[in-house]
Amino acid sequence: MSKKFGATSTADEVLAGVDLLGKQFLVTGVSSGIGLETARSLVSRGAIVVGTVRDLTKAEMATASVRDAAKQGGGRLTLIELELASLQSVHACADKLLADGQPFDAIIANAGVMAPPFGRTIDGFELQFGINYLGHFALINRIEPLLAQNGRLVVLSSQAHRVADIDLDDPNFEQQAYDPFIAYGRSKTAVTLFASEFDKRHRTRGIRAAAVMPGNSFTDLPRHFSQEDLQKLFETVGEARAEAGLAPAELKEVSQAAATSLWAAVVADKDDIGGHYLEDCAVATVNDTDNPFADGVRSYALDANKAGQLWEKSEALISAASEGLDLAINSAEL
Protein backbone atom coordinates (compact mmCIF):
# COMPACT_ATOMS: atom_id res chain seq x y z
CA MET A 1 0.00 0.00 0.00
CA SER A 2 2.54 2.56 -1.14
CA LYS A 3 0.02 5.26 -2.03
CA LYS A 4 -2.35 6.66 0.59
CA PHE A 5 -6.00 7.16 -0.18
CA GLY A 6 -8.80 8.40 2.05
CA ALA A 7 -12.40 9.53 2.44
CA THR A 8 -12.33 11.97 -0.49
CA SER A 9 -10.48 9.73 -2.94
CA THR A 10 -12.43 8.89 -6.09
CA ALA A 11 -12.67 5.66 -8.04
CA ASP A 12 -10.54 7.06 -10.84
CA GLU A 13 -7.91 8.31 -8.42
CA VAL A 14 -7.64 4.89 -6.78
CA LEU A 15 -7.16 3.20 -10.15
CA ALA A 16 -4.97 5.91 -11.68
CA GLY A 17 -2.07 4.32 -13.52
CA VAL A 18 -3.41 0.79 -12.99
CA ASP A 19 -3.56 -1.42 -16.11
CA LEU A 20 -6.41 -3.92 -15.84
CA LEU A 21 -6.24 -5.22 -19.40
CA GLY A 22 -7.24 -8.88 -19.34
CA LYS A 23 -8.40 -8.77 -15.71
CA GLN A 24 -11.95 -9.97 -15.11
CA PHE A 25 -14.44 -8.88 -12.47
CA LEU A 26 -17.97 -9.81 -11.43
CA VAL A 27 -19.93 -6.87 -10.03
CA THR A 28 -23.50 -7.26 -8.80
CA GLY A 29 -25.93 -4.40 -9.33
CA VAL A 30 -24.26 -2.38 -12.09
CA SER A 31 -27.28 -0.53 -13.46
CA SER A 32 -27.09 2.40 -11.03
CA GLY A 33 -25.26 4.11 -8.19
CA ILE A 34 -22.03 2.73 -6.81
CA GLY A 35 -22.19 -0.41 -8.94
CA LEU A 36 -22.45 1.63 -12.14
CA GLU A 37 -19.48 3.78 -11.15
CA THR A 38 -17.47 0.72 -10.09
CA ALA A 39 -18.03 -0.93 -13.46
CA ARG A 40 -17.26 2.28 -15.38
CA SER A 41 -13.97 2.82 -13.60
CA LEU A 42 -12.90 -0.81 -14.12
CA VAL A 43 -13.64 -1.00 -17.85
CA SER A 44 -11.97 2.35 -18.43
CA ARG A 45 -8.73 0.67 -17.29
CA GLY A 46 -9.19 -2.24 -19.68
CA ALA A 47 -10.99 -4.68 -17.40
CA ILE A 48 -13.65 -7.16 -18.46
CA VAL A 49 -16.69 -6.73 -16.21
CA VAL A 50 -19.61 -9.11 -15.94
CA GLY A 51 -22.35 -7.06 -14.32
CA THR A 52 -25.52 -8.47 -12.82
CA VAL A 53 -28.82 -6.65 -13.32
CA ARG A 54 -32.46 -7.39 -12.58
CA ASP A 55 -33.77 -6.23 -15.97
CA LEU A 56 -31.54 -6.71 -19.01
CA THR A 57 -33.56 -4.41 -21.27
CA LYS A 58 -33.56 -1.47 -18.88
CA ALA A 59 -29.92 -2.07 -17.96
CA GLU A 60 -28.76 -1.77 -21.58
CA MET A 61 -29.74 1.91 -21.50
CA ALA A 62 -28.66 2.52 -17.91
CA THR A 63 -25.14 1.23 -18.55
CA ALA A 64 -24.47 3.27 -21.71
CA SER A 65 -21.83 5.32 -19.88
CA VAL A 66 -19.98 2.14 -18.96
CA ARG A 67 -19.94 0.98 -22.57
CA ASP A 68 -18.60 4.37 -23.66
CA ALA A 69 -15.83 4.10 -21.07
CA ALA A 70 -15.06 0.57 -22.24
CA LYS A 71 -14.59 1.73 -25.82
CA GLN A 72 -12.15 4.38 -24.72
CA GLY A 73 -10.28 2.25 -22.19
CA GLY A 74 -10.19 -1.09 -23.97
CA GLY A 75 -12.42 -2.90 -21.49
CA ARG A 76 -15.70 -4.71 -21.93
CA LEU A 77 -19.03 -4.94 -20.11
CA THR A 78 -21.27 -8.01 -20.29
CA LEU A 79 -24.62 -8.08 -18.51
CA ILE A 80 -26.23 -11.10 -16.89
CA GLU A 81 -29.67 -11.33 -15.31
CA LEU A 82 -29.86 -11.84 -11.55
CA GLU A 83 -32.72 -11.42 -9.11
CA LEU A 84 -31.22 -11.85 -5.65
CA ALA A 85 -34.69 -12.23 -4.16
CA SER A 86 -35.10 -15.56 -5.99
CA LEU A 87 -32.90 -18.61 -5.38
CA GLN A 88 -34.04 -19.96 -8.73
CA SER A 89 -32.62 -16.85 -10.42
CA VAL A 90 -29.47 -17.03 -8.29
CA HIS A 91 -28.90 -20.65 -9.27
CA ALA A 92 -29.59 -19.91 -12.95
CA CYS A 93 -27.13 -17.02 -12.95
CA ALA A 94 -24.48 -19.06 -11.15
CA ASP A 95 -24.91 -22.03 -13.46
CA LYS A 96 -24.55 -19.80 -16.53
CA LEU A 97 -21.35 -18.30 -15.13
CA LEU A 98 -20.01 -21.75 -14.34
CA ALA A 99 -20.87 -22.96 -17.85
CA ASP A 100 -19.06 -19.97 -19.33
CA GLY A 101 -16.07 -20.90 -17.17
CA GLN A 102 -14.76 -17.33 -17.03
CA PRO A 103 -12.45 -16.88 -14.04
CA PHE A 104 -12.68 -13.73 -11.97
CA ASP A 105 -9.82 -11.84 -10.39
CA ALA A 106 -12.33 -10.31 -8.00
CA ILE A 107 -16.03 -10.44 -7.17
CA ILE A 108 -17.64 -7.24 -5.87
CA ALA A 109 -21.00 -7.92 -4.20
CA ASN A 110 -22.51 -4.48 -4.52
CA ALA A 111 -26.28 -4.93 -5.08
CA GLY A 112 -28.71 -4.35 -2.24
CA VAL A 113 -31.83 -2.73 -0.83
CA MET A 114 -32.28 -0.39 2.12
CA ALA A 115 -35.14 -0.18 4.62
CA PRO A 116 -38.11 -1.22 2.45
CA PRO A 117 -41.53 -1.95 3.92
CA PHE A 118 -41.81 -5.48 5.26
CA GLY A 119 -41.78 -8.11 2.60
CA ARG A 120 -40.43 -11.53 1.79
CA THR A 121 -38.39 -12.92 -1.06
CA ILE A 122 -39.86 -15.56 -3.36
CA ASP A 123 -38.34 -18.17 -1.03
CA GLY A 124 -39.79 -16.65 2.13
CA PHE A 125 -36.81 -14.76 3.53
CA GLU A 126 -37.16 -11.24 4.92
CA LEU A 127 -36.31 -9.00 1.97
CA GLN A 128 -33.16 -7.32 3.25
CA PHE A 129 -31.69 -10.46 4.79
CA GLY A 130 -32.57 -12.34 1.61
CA ILE A 131 -31.28 -9.81 -0.94
CA ASN A 132 -28.37 -8.11 0.79
CA TYR A 133 -27.00 -11.26 2.37
CA LEU A 134 -28.49 -14.67 1.55
CA GLY A 135 -28.75 -14.11 -2.21
CA HIS A 136 -25.11 -13.12 -2.36
CA PHE A 137 -24.13 -15.95 -0.02
CA ALA A 138 -25.80 -18.49 -2.34
CA LEU A 139 -24.39 -16.97 -5.53
CA ILE A 140 -20.82 -16.55 -4.35
CA ASN A 141 -20.53 -19.98 -2.79
CA ARG A 142 -21.91 -21.58 -5.95
CA ILE A 143 -19.40 -19.80 -8.22
CA GLU A 144 -16.49 -19.85 -5.78
CA PRO A 145 -14.48 -22.17 -8.13
CA LEU A 146 -14.39 -19.28 -10.62
CA LEU A 147 -12.44 -17.06 -8.24
CA ALA A 148 -8.87 -17.15 -9.48
CA GLN A 149 -6.10 -18.21 -7.17
CA ASN A 150 -5.07 -15.12 -5.21
CA GLY A 151 -8.41 -13.56 -6.12
CA ARG A 152 -10.49 -11.27 -3.94
CA LEU A 153 -14.05 -11.02 -2.68
CA VAL A 154 -15.39 -7.60 -1.72
CA VAL A 155 -18.85 -7.33 -0.16
CA LEU A 156 -20.55 -4.02 0.54
CA SER A 157 -21.51 -3.53 4.16
CA SER A 158 -22.61 -0.30 5.79
CA GLN A 159 -22.16 1.89 8.84
CA ALA A 160 -25.69 0.67 9.60
CA HIS A 161 -24.23 -2.63 10.79
CA ARG A 162 -23.66 -0.70 14.02
CA VAL A 163 -27.44 -0.49 14.50
CA ALA A 164 -28.03 -4.21 15.04
CA ASP A 165 -26.31 -7.54 15.46
CA ILE A 166 -27.69 -10.58 13.64
CA ASP A 167 -30.46 -12.65 15.20
CA LEU A 168 -29.71 -16.31 14.49
CA ASP A 169 -32.93 -17.43 16.15
CA ASP A 170 -35.23 -15.21 14.11
CA PRO A 171 -33.40 -13.90 11.01
CA ASN A 172 -36.63 -13.46 9.03
CA PHE A 173 -38.72 -11.52 11.58
CA GLU A 174 -41.16 -14.35 12.10
CA GLN A 175 -41.35 -13.89 15.89
CA GLN A 176 -40.88 -10.15 16.32
CA ALA A 177 -42.12 -6.85 14.96
CA TYR A 178 -40.39 -5.68 11.81
CA ASP A 179 -38.26 -2.55 11.92
CA PRO A 180 -36.88 -1.62 8.48
CA PHE A 181 -33.67 -0.04 9.74
CA ILE A 182 -32.99 -2.79 12.29
CA ALA A 183 -33.43 -5.31 9.47
CA TYR A 184 -31.06 -3.33 7.28
CA GLY A 185 -28.46 -3.22 10.04
CA ARG A 186 -28.74 -6.94 10.65
CA SER A 187 -28.31 -7.70 6.95
CA LYS A 188 -25.15 -5.61 6.82
CA THR A 189 -23.76 -7.27 9.94
CA ALA A 190 -24.43 -10.59 8.22
CA VAL A 191 -22.58 -9.41 5.12
CA THR A 192 -19.57 -8.44 7.23
CA LEU A 193 -19.54 -11.79 9.02
CA PHE A 194 -19.79 -13.54 5.65
CA ALA A 195 -16.66 -11.78 4.39
CA SER A 196 -14.79 -12.77 7.54
CA GLU A 197 -15.78 -16.44 7.29
CA PHE A 198 -15.24 -16.64 3.53
CA ASP A 199 -11.75 -15.24 4.04
CA LYS A 200 -11.03 -17.86 6.69
CA ARG A 201 -12.23 -20.72 4.49
CA HIS A 202 -10.41 -19.73 1.28
CA ARG A 203 -7.22 -17.97 2.26
CA THR A 204 -5.23 -21.21 1.83
CA ARG A 205 -5.38 -20.70 -1.93
CA GLY A 206 -4.58 -17.02 -1.64
CA ILE A 207 -8.14 -15.73 -1.85
CA ARG A 208 -8.92 -12.94 0.58
CA ALA A 209 -12.26 -11.32 1.39
CA ALA A 210 -13.20 -8.02 2.98
CA ALA A 211 -16.32 -6.02 3.82
CA VAL A 212 -16.55 -2.39 2.74
CA MET A 213 -18.38 0.63 4.13
CA PRO A 214 -18.58 2.79 0.99
CA GLY A 215 -19.74 5.97 2.71
CA ASN A 216 -23.03 7.83 2.48
CA SER A 217 -23.91 9.20 -0.94
CA PHE A 218 -26.96 10.16 -2.98
CA THR A 219 -27.94 7.06 -4.94
CA ASP A 220 -31.29 5.35 -5.39
CA LEU A 221 -30.56 2.99 -2.47
CA PRO A 222 -32.75 4.92 0.02
CA ARG A 223 -35.63 5.02 -2.47
CA HIS A 224 -38.03 3.77 0.20
CA PHE A 225 -37.44 6.94 2.23
CA SER A 226 -39.50 10.06 1.63
CA GLN A 227 -37.50 13.26 1.24
CA GLU A 228 -38.68 14.28 4.71
CA ASP A 229 -37.63 10.99 6.27
CA LEU A 230 -34.25 11.15 4.55
CA GLN A 231 -33.69 14.66 5.86
CA LYS A 232 -34.62 13.50 9.38
CA LEU A 233 -32.13 10.64 9.08
CA PHE A 234 -29.34 13.02 8.12
CA GLU A 235 -30.25 15.28 11.05
CA THR A 236 -30.24 12.31 13.45
CA VAL A 237 -26.83 11.23 12.21
CA GLY A 238 -25.48 14.75 12.61
CA GLU A 239 -26.83 15.14 16.14
CA ALA A 240 -25.54 11.72 17.24
CA ARG A 241 -22.07 12.44 15.94
CA ALA A 242 -22.02 15.93 17.47
CA GLU A 243 -23.04 14.56 20.88
CA ALA A 244 -20.14 12.13 20.70
CA GLY A 245 -17.71 14.88 19.73
CA LEU A 246 -17.25 13.45 16.24
CA ALA A 247 -16.81 15.39 13.04
CA PRO A 248 -19.96 15.88 10.94
CA ALA A 249 -20.71 13.07 8.52
CA GLU A 250 -19.78 14.11 5.00
CA LEU A 251 -21.86 13.00 2.06
CA LYS A 252 -19.71 11.49 -0.65
CA GLU A 253 -20.01 11.83 -4.38
CA VAL A 254 -20.78 8.47 -5.99
CA SER A 255 -17.26 8.43 -7.44
CA GLN A 256 -15.90 8.70 -3.88
CA ALA A 257 -18.30 6.05 -2.55
CA ALA A 258 -16.98 3.55 -5.11
CA ALA A 259 -13.35 4.17 -4.17
CA THR A 260 -13.01 1.81 -1.19
CA SER A 261 -14.53 -1.13 -3.10
CA LEU A 262 -12.04 -0.65 -5.91
CA TRP A 263 -9.17 -0.09 -3.51
CA ALA A 264 -10.00 -3.40 -1.85
CA ALA A 265 -10.55 -5.29 -5.10
CA VAL A 266 -7.48 -4.04 -6.96
CA VAL A 267 -5.02 -1.81 -5.14
CA ALA A 268 -4.70 -2.71 -1.46
CA ASP A 269 -2.43 -5.47 -0.24
CA LYS A 270 -4.89 -8.35 -0.05
CA ASP A 271 -3.20 -9.87 2.98
CA ASP A 272 -3.55 -6.59 4.86
CA ILE A 273 -7.28 -6.29 4.22
CA GLY A 274 -8.31 -9.96 4.30
CA GLY A 275 -10.97 -10.67 6.92
CA HIS A 276 -11.41 -7.00 7.78
CA TYR A 277 -14.03 -4.27 7.54
CA LEU A 278 -12.85 -1.28 5.51
CA GLU A 279 -13.86 2.35 5.31
CA ASP A 280 -12.32 5.37 3.58
CA CYS A 281 -9.72 3.18 1.84
CA ALA A 282 -8.34 1.84 5.11
CA VAL A 283 -8.87 -0.98 7.59
CA ALA A 284 -11.39 0.28 10.13
CA THR A 285 -10.71 0.21 13.84
CA VAL A 286 -12.94 -1.76 16.20
CA ASN A 287 -15.28 0.68 17.93
CA ASP A 288 -17.88 -0.71 20.33
CA THR A 289 -19.35 2.57 21.49
CA ASP A 290 -23.16 2.58 21.50
CA ASN A 291 -23.36 5.39 18.97
CA PRO A 292 -24.77 3.76 15.81
CA PHE A 293 -23.39 6.54 13.64
CA ALA A 294 -19.80 6.44 14.88
CA ASP A 295 -16.95 5.35 12.66
CA GLY A 296 -15.35 1.93 12.84
CA VAL A 297 -16.65 -1.60 13.09
CA ARG A 298 -18.44 -3.25 15.96
CA SER A 299 -16.66 -6.33 17.27
CA TYR A 300 -19.77 -8.49 16.88
CA ALA A 301 -19.50 -8.05 13.11
CA LEU A 302 -16.09 -9.73 13.15
CA ASP A 303 -16.82 -12.43 15.74
CA ALA A 304 -15.34 -15.67 14.39
CA ASN A 305 -17.70 -17.99 16.29
CA LYS A 306 -20.75 -16.04 15.19
CA ALA A 307 -19.50 -15.98 11.60
CA GLY A 308 -19.27 -19.77 11.60
CA GLN A 309 -22.72 -20.15 13.14
CA LEU A 310 -24.23 -17.78 10.58
CA TRP A 311 -22.62 -19.74 7.75
CA GLU A 312 -24.14 -23.00 8.99
CA LYS A 313 -27.52 -21.35 9.52
CA SER A 314 -27.41 -19.89 6.02
CA GLU A 315 -26.58 -23.22 4.43
CA ALA A 316 -29.52 -24.80 6.25
CA LEU A 317 -31.94 -22.04 5.20
CA ILE A 318 -30.87 -22.21 1.57
CA SER A 319 -30.92 -26.00 1.53
CA ALA A 320 -34.48 -26.10 2.88
CA ALA A 321 -35.65 -23.45 0.43
CA SER A 322 -33.91 -25.17 -2.48
CA GLU A 323 -35.56 -28.49 -1.65
CA GLY A 324 -38.91 -26.76 -1.74
CA LEU A 325 -38.00 -25.13 -5.05
CA ASP A 326 -37.00 -28.49 -6.57
CA LEU A 327 -40.28 -30.04 -5.44
CA ALA A 328 -42.25 -27.18 -6.99
CA ILE A 329 -40.37 -27.50 -10.28
CA ASN A 330 -40.84 -31.27 -10.38
CA SER A 331 -44.55 -30.91 -9.66
CA ALA A 332 -44.89 -28.33 -12.44
CA GLU A 333 -43.14 -30.63 -14.89
CA LEU A 334 -45.48 -33.48 -14.01
PDB file of N, CA, C and O in Angstrom, residues 20 59 130:
ATOM      1  N   LEU A  20      -5.583  -2.752 -16.134  1.00  0.00           N
ATOM      2  CA  LEU A  20      -6.406  -3.924 -15.836  1.00  0.00           C
ATOM      3  C   LEU A  20      -6.737  -4.730 -17.097  1.00  0.00           C
ATOM      4  O   LEU A  20      -7.653  -5.556 -17.082  1.00  0.00           O
ATOM      5  N   ALA A  59     -31.335  -2.240 -18.286  1.00  0.00           N
ATOM      6  CA  ALA A  59     -29.915  -2.073 -17.959  1.00  0.00           C
ATOM      7  C   ALA A  59     -29.081  -1.702 -19.176  1.00  0.00           C
ATOM      8  O   ALA A  59     -28.047  -1.038 -19.050  1.00  0.00           O
ATOM      9  N   GLY A 130     -32.615 -11.488   2.788  1.00  0.00           N
ATOM     10  CA  GLY A 130     -32.572 -12.337   1.609  1.00  0.00           C
ATOM     11  C   GLY A 130     -31.788 -11.746   0.457  1.00  0.00           C
ATOM     12  O   GLY A 130     -31.032 -12.455  -0.217  1.00  0.00           O
TER      13      GLY A 130
END
